[in-house]
Coordinates of C-alpha atoms and ligand atoms in Angstrom, one line a residue:
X1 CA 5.0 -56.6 -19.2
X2 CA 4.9 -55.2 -15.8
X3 CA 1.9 -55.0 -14.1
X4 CA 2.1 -51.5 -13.6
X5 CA 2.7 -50.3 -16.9
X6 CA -0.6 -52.1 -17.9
X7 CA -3.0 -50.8 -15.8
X8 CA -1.6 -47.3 -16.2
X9 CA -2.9 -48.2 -20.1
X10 CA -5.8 -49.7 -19.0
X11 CA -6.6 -46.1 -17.3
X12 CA -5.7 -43.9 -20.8
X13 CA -8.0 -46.0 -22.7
X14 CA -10.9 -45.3 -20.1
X15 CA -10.2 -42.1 -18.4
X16 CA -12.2 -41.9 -15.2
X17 CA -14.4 -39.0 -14.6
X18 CA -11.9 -37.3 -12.0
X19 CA -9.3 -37.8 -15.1
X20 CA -11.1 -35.8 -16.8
X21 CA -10.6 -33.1 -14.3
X22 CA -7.3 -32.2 -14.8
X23 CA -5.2 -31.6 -17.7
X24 CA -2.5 -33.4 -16.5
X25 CA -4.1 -36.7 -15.0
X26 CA -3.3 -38.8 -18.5
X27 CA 0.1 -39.6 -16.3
X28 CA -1.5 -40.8 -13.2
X29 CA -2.6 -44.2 -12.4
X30 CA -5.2 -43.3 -9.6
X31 CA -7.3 -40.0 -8.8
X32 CA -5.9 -37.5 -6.5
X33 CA -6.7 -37.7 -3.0
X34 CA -9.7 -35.7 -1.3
X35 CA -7.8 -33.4 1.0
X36 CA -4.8 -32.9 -1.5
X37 CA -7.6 -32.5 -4.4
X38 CA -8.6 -29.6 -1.5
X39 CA -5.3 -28.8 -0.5
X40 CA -4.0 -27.7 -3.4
X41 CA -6.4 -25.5 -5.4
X42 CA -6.5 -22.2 -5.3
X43 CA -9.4 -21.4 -7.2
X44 CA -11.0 -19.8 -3.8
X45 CA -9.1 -16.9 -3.9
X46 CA -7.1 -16.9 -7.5
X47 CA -10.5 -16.3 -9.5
X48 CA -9.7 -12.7 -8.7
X49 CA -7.0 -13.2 -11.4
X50 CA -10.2 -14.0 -14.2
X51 CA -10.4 -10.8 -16.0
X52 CA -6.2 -10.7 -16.2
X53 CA -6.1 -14.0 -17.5
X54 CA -8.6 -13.7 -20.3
X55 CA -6.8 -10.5 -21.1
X56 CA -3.3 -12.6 -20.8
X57 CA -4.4 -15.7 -23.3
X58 CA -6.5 -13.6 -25.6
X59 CA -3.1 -11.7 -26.0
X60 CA -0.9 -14.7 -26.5
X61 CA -3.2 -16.7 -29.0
X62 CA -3.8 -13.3 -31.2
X63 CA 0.4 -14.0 -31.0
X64 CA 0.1 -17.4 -32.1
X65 CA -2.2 -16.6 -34.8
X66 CA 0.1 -14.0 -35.9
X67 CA 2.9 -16.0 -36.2
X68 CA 1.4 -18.8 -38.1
X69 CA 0.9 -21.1 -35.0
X70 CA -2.8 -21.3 -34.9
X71 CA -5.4 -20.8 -37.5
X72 CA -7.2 -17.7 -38.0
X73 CA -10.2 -19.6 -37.2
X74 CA -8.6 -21.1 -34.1
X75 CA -8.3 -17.3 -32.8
X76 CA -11.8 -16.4 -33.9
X77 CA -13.1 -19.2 -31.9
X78 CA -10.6 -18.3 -28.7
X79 CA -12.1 -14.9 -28.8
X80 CA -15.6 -16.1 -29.1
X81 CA -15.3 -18.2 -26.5
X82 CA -13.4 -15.8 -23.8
X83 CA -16.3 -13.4 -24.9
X84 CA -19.0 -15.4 -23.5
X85 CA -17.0 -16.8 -20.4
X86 CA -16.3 -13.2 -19.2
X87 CA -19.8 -12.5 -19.3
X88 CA -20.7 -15.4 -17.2
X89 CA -18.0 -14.4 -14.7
X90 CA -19.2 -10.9 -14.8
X91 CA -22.8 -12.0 -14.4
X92 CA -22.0 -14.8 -11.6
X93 CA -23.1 -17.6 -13.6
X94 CA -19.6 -19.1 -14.7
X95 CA -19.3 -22.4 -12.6
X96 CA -16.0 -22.3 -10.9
X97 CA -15.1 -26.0 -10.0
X98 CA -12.4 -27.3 -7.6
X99 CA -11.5 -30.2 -9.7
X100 CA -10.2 -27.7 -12.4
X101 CA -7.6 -26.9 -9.1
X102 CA -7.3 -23.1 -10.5
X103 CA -8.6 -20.1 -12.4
X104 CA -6.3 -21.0 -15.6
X105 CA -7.6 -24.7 -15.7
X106 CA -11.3 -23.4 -15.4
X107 CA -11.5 -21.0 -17.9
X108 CA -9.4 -23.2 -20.2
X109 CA -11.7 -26.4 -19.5
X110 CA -14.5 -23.8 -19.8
X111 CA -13.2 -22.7 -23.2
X112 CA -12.6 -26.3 -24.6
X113 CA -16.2 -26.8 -23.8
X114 CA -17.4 -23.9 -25.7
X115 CA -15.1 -24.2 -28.9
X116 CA -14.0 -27.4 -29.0
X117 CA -10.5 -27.7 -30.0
X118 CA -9.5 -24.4 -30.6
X119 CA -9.6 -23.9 -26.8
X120 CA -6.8 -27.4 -26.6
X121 CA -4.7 -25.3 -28.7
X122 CA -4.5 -22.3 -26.3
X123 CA -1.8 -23.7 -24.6
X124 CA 0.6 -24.1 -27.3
X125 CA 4.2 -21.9 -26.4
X126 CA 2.5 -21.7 -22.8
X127 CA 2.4 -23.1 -19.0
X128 CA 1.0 -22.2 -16.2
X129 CA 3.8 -21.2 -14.9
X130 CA 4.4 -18.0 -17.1
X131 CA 0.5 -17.4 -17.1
X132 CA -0.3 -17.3 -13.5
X133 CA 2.7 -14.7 -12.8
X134 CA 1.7 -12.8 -16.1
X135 CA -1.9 -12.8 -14.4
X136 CA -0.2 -11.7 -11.0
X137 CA 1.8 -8.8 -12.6
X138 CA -1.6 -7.6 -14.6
X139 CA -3.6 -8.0 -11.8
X140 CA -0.9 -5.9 -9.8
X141 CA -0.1 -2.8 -12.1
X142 CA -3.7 -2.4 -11.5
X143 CA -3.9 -2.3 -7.9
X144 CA -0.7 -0.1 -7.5
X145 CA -2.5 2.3 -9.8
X146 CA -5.8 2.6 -7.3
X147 CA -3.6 2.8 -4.6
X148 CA -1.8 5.8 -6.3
X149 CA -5.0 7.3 -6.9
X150 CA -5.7 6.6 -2.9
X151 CA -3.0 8.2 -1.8
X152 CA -3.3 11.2 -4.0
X153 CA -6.8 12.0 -2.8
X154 CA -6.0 11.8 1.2
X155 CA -2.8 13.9 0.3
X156 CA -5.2 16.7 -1.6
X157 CA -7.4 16.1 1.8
X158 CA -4.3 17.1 3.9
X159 CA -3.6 19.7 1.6
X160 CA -6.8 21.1 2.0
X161 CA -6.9 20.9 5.5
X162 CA -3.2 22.2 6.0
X163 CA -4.0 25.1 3.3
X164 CA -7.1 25.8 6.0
X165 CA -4.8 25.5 9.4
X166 CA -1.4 26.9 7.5
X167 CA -1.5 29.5 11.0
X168 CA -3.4 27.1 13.4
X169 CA -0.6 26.9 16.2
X170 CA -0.6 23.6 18.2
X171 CA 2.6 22.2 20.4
X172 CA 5.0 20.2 18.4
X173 CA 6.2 16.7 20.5
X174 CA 9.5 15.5 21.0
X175 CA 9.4 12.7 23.4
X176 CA 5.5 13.0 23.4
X177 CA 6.4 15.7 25.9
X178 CA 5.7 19.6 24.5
X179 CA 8.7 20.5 22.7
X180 CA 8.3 23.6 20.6
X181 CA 5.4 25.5 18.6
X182 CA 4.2 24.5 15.0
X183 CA 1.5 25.0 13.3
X184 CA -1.5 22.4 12.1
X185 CA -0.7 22.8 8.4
X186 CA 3.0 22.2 9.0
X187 CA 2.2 19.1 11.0
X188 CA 0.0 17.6 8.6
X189 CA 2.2 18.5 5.7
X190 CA 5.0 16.0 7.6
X191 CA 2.3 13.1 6.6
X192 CA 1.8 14.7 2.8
X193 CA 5.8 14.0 2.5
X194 CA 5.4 10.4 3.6
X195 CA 2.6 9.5 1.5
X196 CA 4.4 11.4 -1.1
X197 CA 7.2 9.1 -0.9
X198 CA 5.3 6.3 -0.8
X199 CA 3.8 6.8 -3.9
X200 CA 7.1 7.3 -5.4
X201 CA 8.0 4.3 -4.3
X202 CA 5.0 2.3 -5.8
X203 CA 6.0 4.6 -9.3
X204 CA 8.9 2.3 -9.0
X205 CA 7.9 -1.0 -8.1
X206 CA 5.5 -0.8 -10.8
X207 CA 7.9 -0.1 -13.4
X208 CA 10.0 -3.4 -12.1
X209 CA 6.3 -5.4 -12.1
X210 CA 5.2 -4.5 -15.5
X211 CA 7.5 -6.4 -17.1
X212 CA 6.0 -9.4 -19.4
X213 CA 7.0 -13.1 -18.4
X214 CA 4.9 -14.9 -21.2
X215 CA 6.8 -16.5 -23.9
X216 CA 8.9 -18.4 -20.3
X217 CA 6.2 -21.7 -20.8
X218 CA 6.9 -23.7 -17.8
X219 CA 11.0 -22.6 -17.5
X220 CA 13.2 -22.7 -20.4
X221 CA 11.0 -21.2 -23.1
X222 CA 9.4 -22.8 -25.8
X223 CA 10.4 -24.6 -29.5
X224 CA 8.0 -22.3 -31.2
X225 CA 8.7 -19.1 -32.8
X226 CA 6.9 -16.7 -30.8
X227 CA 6.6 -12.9 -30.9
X228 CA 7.3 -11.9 -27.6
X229 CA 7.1 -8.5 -27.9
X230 CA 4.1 -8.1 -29.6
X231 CA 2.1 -9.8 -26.2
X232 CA 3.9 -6.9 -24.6
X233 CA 3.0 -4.7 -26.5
X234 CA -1.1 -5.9 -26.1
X235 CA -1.1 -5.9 -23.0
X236 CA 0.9 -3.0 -21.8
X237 CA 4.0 -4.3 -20.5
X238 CA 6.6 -2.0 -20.9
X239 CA 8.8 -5.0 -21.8
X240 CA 9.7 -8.6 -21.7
X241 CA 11.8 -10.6 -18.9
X242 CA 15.4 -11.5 -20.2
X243 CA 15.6 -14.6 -18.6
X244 CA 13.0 -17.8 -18.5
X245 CA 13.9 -19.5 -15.2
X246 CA 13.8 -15.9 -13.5
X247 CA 10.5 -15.0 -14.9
X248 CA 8.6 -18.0 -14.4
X249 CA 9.7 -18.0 -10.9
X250 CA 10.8 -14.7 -8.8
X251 CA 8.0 -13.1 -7.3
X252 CA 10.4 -9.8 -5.9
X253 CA 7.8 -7.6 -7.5
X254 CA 5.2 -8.8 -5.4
X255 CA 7.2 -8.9 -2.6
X256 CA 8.3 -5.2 -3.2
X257 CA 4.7 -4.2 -3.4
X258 CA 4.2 -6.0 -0.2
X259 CA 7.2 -3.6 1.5
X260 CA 5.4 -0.6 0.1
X261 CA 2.5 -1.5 1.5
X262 CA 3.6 -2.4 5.1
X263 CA 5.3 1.8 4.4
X264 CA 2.3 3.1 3.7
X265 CA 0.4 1.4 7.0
X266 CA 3.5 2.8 9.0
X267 CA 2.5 5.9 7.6
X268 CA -1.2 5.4 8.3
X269 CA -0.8 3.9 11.9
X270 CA 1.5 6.8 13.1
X271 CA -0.9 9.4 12.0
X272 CA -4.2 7.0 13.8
X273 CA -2.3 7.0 16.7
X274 CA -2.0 10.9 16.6
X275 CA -5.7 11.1 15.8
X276 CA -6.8 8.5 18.5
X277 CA -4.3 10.8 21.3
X278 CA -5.7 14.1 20.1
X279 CA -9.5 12.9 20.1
X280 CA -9.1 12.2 23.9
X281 CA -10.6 14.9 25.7
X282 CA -7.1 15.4 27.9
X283 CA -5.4 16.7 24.4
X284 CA -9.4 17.5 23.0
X285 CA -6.8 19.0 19.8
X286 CA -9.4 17.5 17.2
X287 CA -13.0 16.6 16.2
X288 CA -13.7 13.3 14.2
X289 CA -16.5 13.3 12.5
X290 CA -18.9 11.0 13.6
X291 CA -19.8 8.9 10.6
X292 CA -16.1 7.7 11.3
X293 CA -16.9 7.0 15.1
X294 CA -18.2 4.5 16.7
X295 CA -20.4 4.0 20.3
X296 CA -19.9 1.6 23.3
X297 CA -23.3 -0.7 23.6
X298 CA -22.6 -0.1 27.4
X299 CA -21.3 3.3 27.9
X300 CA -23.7 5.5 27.0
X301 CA -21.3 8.4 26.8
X302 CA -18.6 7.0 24.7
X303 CA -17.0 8.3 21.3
X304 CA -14.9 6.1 20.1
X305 CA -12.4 6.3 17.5
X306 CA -12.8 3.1 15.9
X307 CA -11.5 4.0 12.4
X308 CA -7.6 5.0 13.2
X309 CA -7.7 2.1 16.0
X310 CA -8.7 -0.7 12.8
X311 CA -6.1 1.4 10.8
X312 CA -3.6 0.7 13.5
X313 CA -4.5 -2.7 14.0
X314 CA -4.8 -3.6 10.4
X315 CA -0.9 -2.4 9.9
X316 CA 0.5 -5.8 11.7
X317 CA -1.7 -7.6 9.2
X318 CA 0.3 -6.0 6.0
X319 CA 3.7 -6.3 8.0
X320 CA 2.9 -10.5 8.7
X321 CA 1.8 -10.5 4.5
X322 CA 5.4 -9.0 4.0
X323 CA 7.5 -11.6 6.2
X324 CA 5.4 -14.2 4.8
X325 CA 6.4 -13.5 1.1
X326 CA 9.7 -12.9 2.1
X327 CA 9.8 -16.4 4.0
X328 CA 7.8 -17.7 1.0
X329 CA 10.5 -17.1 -1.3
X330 CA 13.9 -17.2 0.4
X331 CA 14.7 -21.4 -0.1
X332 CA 13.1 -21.9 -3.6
X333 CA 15.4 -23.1 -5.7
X334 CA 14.8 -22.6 -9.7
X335 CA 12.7 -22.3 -11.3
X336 CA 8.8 -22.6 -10.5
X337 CA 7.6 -24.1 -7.4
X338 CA 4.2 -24.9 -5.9
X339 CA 5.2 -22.8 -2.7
X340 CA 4.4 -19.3 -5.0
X341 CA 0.9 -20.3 -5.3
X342 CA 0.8 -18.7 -1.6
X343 CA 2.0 -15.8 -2.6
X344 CA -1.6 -14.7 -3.4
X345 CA -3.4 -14.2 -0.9
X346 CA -1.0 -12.1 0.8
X347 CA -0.4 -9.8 -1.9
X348 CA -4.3 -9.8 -2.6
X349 CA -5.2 -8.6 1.2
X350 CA -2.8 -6.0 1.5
X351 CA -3.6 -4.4 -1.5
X352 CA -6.9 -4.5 -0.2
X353 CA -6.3 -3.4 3.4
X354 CA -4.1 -0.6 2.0
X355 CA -6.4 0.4 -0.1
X356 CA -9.6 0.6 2.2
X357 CA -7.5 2.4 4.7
X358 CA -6.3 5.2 2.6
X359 CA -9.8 5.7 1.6
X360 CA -11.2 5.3 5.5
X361 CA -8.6 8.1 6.1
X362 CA -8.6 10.7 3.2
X363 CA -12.7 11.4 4.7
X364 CA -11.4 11.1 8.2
X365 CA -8.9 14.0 6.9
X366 CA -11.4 16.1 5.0
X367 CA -14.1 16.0 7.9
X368 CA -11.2 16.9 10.9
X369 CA -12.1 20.0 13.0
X370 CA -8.8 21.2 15.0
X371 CA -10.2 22.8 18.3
X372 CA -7.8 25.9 18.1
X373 CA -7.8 27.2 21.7
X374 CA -7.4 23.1 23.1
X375 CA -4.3 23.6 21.0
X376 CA -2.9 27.1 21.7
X377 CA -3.2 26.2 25.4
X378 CA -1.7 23.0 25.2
X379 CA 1.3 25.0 23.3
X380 CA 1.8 27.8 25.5
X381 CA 2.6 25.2 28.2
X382 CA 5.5 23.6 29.2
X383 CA 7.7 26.4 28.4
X384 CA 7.7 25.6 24.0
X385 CA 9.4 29.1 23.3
X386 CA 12.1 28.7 25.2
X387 CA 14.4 27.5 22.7
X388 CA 13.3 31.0 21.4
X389 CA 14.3 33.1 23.7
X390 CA 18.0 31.4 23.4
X391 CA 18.2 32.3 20.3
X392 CA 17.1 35.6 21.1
X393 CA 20.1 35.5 23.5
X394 CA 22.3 34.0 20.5
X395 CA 21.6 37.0 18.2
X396 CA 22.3 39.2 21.0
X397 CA 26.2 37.5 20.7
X398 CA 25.9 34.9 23.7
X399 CA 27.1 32.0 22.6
X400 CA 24.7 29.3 22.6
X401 CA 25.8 27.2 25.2
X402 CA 25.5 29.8 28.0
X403 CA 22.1 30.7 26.7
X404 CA 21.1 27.5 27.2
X405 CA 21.9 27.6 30.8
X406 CA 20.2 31.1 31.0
X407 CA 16.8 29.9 29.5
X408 CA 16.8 27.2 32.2
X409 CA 17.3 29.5 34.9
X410 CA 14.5 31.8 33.6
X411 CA 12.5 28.2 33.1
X412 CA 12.9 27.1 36.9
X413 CA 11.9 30.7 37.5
X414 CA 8.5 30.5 35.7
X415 CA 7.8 26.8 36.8
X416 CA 8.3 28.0 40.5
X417 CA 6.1 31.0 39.9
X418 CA 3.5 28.7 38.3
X419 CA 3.5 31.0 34.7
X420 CA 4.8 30.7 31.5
X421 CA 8.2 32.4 30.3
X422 CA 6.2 35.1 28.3
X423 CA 4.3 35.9 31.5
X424 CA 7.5 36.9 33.7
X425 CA 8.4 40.8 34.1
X426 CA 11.0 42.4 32.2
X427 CA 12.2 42.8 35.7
X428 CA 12.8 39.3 36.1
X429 CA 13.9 38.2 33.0
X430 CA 16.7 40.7 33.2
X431 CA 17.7 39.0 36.4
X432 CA 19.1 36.5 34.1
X433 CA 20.3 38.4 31.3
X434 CA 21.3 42.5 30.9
X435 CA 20.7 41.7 27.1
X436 CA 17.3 41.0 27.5
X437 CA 15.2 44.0 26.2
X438 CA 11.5 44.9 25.2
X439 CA 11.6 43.5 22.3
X440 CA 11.8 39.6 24.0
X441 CA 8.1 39.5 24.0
X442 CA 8.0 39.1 20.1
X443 CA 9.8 36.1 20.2
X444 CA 8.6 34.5 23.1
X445 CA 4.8 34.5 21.9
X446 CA 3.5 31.6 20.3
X447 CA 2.6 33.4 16.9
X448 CA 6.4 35.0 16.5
X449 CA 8.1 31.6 17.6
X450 CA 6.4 29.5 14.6
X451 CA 6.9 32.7 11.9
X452 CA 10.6 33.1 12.9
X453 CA 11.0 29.5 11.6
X454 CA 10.7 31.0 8.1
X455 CA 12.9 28.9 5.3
X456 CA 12.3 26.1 3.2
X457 CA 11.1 22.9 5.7
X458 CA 10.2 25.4 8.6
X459 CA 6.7 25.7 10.0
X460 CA 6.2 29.7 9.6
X461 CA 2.6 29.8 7.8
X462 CA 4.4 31.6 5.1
X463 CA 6.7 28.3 4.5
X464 CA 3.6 26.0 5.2
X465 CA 2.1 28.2 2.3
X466 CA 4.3 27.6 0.0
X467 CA 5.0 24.2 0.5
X468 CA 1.5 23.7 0.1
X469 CA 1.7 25.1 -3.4
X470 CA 4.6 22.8 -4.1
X471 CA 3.4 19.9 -3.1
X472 CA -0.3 20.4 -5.4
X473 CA 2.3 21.2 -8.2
X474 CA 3.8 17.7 -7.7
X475 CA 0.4 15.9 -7.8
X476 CA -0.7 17.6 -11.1
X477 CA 2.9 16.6 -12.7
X478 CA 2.2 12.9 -11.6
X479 CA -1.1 12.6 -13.0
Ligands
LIG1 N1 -2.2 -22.2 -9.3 C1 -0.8 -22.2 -9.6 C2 -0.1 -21.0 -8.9 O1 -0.8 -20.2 -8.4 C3 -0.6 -22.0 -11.1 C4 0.7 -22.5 -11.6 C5 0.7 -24.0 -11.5 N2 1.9 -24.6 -12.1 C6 2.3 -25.8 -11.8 N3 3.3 -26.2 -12.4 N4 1.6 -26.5 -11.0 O2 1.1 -20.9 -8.9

């Protein structure tokens, strides 16, 4: 007999301690090493999974029961058992152990110990393979939910807030340079549109994540008769994945979750840098409040607006999570590899930076005080009705083009005379045009150029009004 072959029998006769650890170390002929024993857990961070994989077994052996694969008292005993270890998890007292590599080995060695060998049988039909991304996908639909919830309570802030500043004129940018008049409400409805659509988005990713891998085992199902959809059914799933290979190892849910995050922190780190600009005395367009502002240790006269710069900064961290799922993914080939263990932490820290950051920003939002006259001044410079006063022109038959080039005439007028277009005499402005009557004043004034803009998308208070109401409709239909 080889020599080999013996001492591996030696070793299943007298398991060593570390054999003990890990369900799988009847095969092995010597203990893992230190570093890979370190290496390769992920208890340190997958123990956030706990609750979803209590929820995940308890559902799968109520299954077996059902279906004649496990006693009734088997079951009893599962339950019993997952009763008491999600207390001690709750209460901190469970003792999570590297040597049990992750949170499904823990709580099933836990179990064992508790019930004996009821908790050995838990594993019939199963592997970790369709647990952990069963746990993933619970542990998911959850967190898109809060986020929902997030982003619907800073859009009510902005509705709030644009309801309160729906006639509030500041300049609208092109170019960061003063472009034309808007109002407050209509500006911050822009960001009510983009968190809107983000949370469509999510709507959708989690309909593609709730989908119920269990029933996979470790890739090709299983030789038992299983009930499938009655796991579903337990534990929400809307229903179960078609195929065992793609289920066990495809995490494109997780890494759609991660693209709709990395949105929503565009979202969030365009509006910060708007906030951090207009905080700045040389714009002075908005108050923060200060519980979201910080001090300099040094300067004894700064404000600082710490929360939209983190905001800003923490969008490159959700972009990186996003490139490395992507990366993470693209040259597994099937089924299940070791490489989607990383696909964790990722997921787990931008679900948590996106949600801490829609909640940093939907106070910032509700405790925002627009300076009104910082804006009206900033928007009756730089000549932001001009575009009005062509289409005054326009109405008046010139066609468009030649108004054009008679606004900028009038412009290089009023820049050389050091005023703004709606300060120059009739006098003058008929220099330019014979069409130009009294009535030019209307237009050119900051009030008459944001109400002209009055259909569906414009920024006339009236439109801002109603899109307001639209928008609140859309959040109550969602809910
Ligand atoms: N900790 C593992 C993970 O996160 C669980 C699945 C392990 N499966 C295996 N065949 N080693 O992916």
């Amino acid at each position: 007999m080889p020599k080999e072959a013996s001492k591996r029998r030696g070793r299943i006769s007298a398991p060593s301690a570390a054999a003990d650890a890990k369900p799988w170390s009847a095969r092995f002929d010597e203990p893992v090493d230190e570093l890979v024993r370190r290496f390769t857990a992920s208890v340190g961070f997958d123990q956030r999974l706990a609750k979803h994989d209590i929820a995940g077994s308890l559902a799968h052996a109520r299954m077996l029961a059902a279906c004649g694969i496990l006693s009734g008292a088997d079951f009893a005993a599962i339950e019993r058992g997952m009763a008491s270890i999600g207390a001690e998890i709750e209460n901190g007292s469970f003792a999570w152990s590297l040597d049990a590599e992750d949170v499904h080995t823990n709580i099933e060695r836990r179990l064992t110990q508790l019930v004996g060998d009821a908790g050995k049988r838990l594993h019939t039909a199963r592997s970790r393979n369709d647990q952990v991304v069963t746990d993933v996908r619970l542990w998911l639909r959850e967190a898109i939910d809060v986020i929902r919830e997030r982003l619907a309570a800073l859009t009510t802030a902005l509705l709030d807030q644009a309801e309160r500043h729906a006639a509030l004129v500041m300049p609208g940018f092109t170019h960061l340079q003063v472009a034309q008049p808007v109002t407050f409400g209509h500006h911050l409805l822009a960001y009510v549109e983009m968190f809107g659509r983000d949370r469509a988005r999510l709507a959708d990713c989690r309909r593609r994540t709730n989908v119920l891998p269990l029933g996979s085992a470790a890739l090709a199902g299983t030789t038992f008769a299983i009930d499938r959809e009655q796991v579903a059914r337990e534990l929400g799933f809307d229903g179960v994945a078609a195929n065992s290979l793609d289920a066990v190892s495809d995490r494109d849910f997780a890494i759609e979750f991660a693209a709709c995050a990395a949105l929503i922190m565009v979202h969030l780190s365009r509006f910060a840098e708007e906030l951090v600009l207009w905080m700045n005395p040389r714009f002075g367009f908005v108050r923060l409040p200060d519980r979201f502002c910080t001090g300099s240790s040094i300067m004894p006269q700064k404000k600082n607006p710490d929360v939209p710069e983190l905001v800003r900064g923490k969008s490159g961290r959700v972009f990186g999570h996003l490139v490395a799922l992507l990366a993470l993914m693209k040259a597994q080939p099937l089924a299940y590899n070791k490489d989607n263990q990383e696909d964790k932490e990722p997921l787990f820290d931008s679900a948590d930076t996106v949600r801490d950051s829609l909640a940093a920003f939907a106070g910032l939002v509700a405790g925002l005080e627009p300076r009104a006259q910082a804006m009206r001044a900033a928007a009756a410079e730089g000549f932001s009705t001009a575009t009005d006063l062509a289409d005054y022109l326009v109405r008046k038959d010139v066609p468009f083009r030649d108004a054009h080039a008679i606004v900028a005439h009038a412009v290089r007028e009023a820049e050389a005379t050091g005023c703004d277009l709606a300060d120059l005499p009739l006098s003058v402005l008929q220099g330019f045009s014979a069409l130009i009557a009294d009535d030019v004043y209307a237009s050119l004034s900051l009030e008459g150029s944001v109400a002209g803009r009055d259909h569906r998308g414009g920024t006339a208070p009236r439109q801002v009004r109603k899109a307001i109401a639209r928008a609140r409709a859309r959040l109550a239909a969602e809910r």
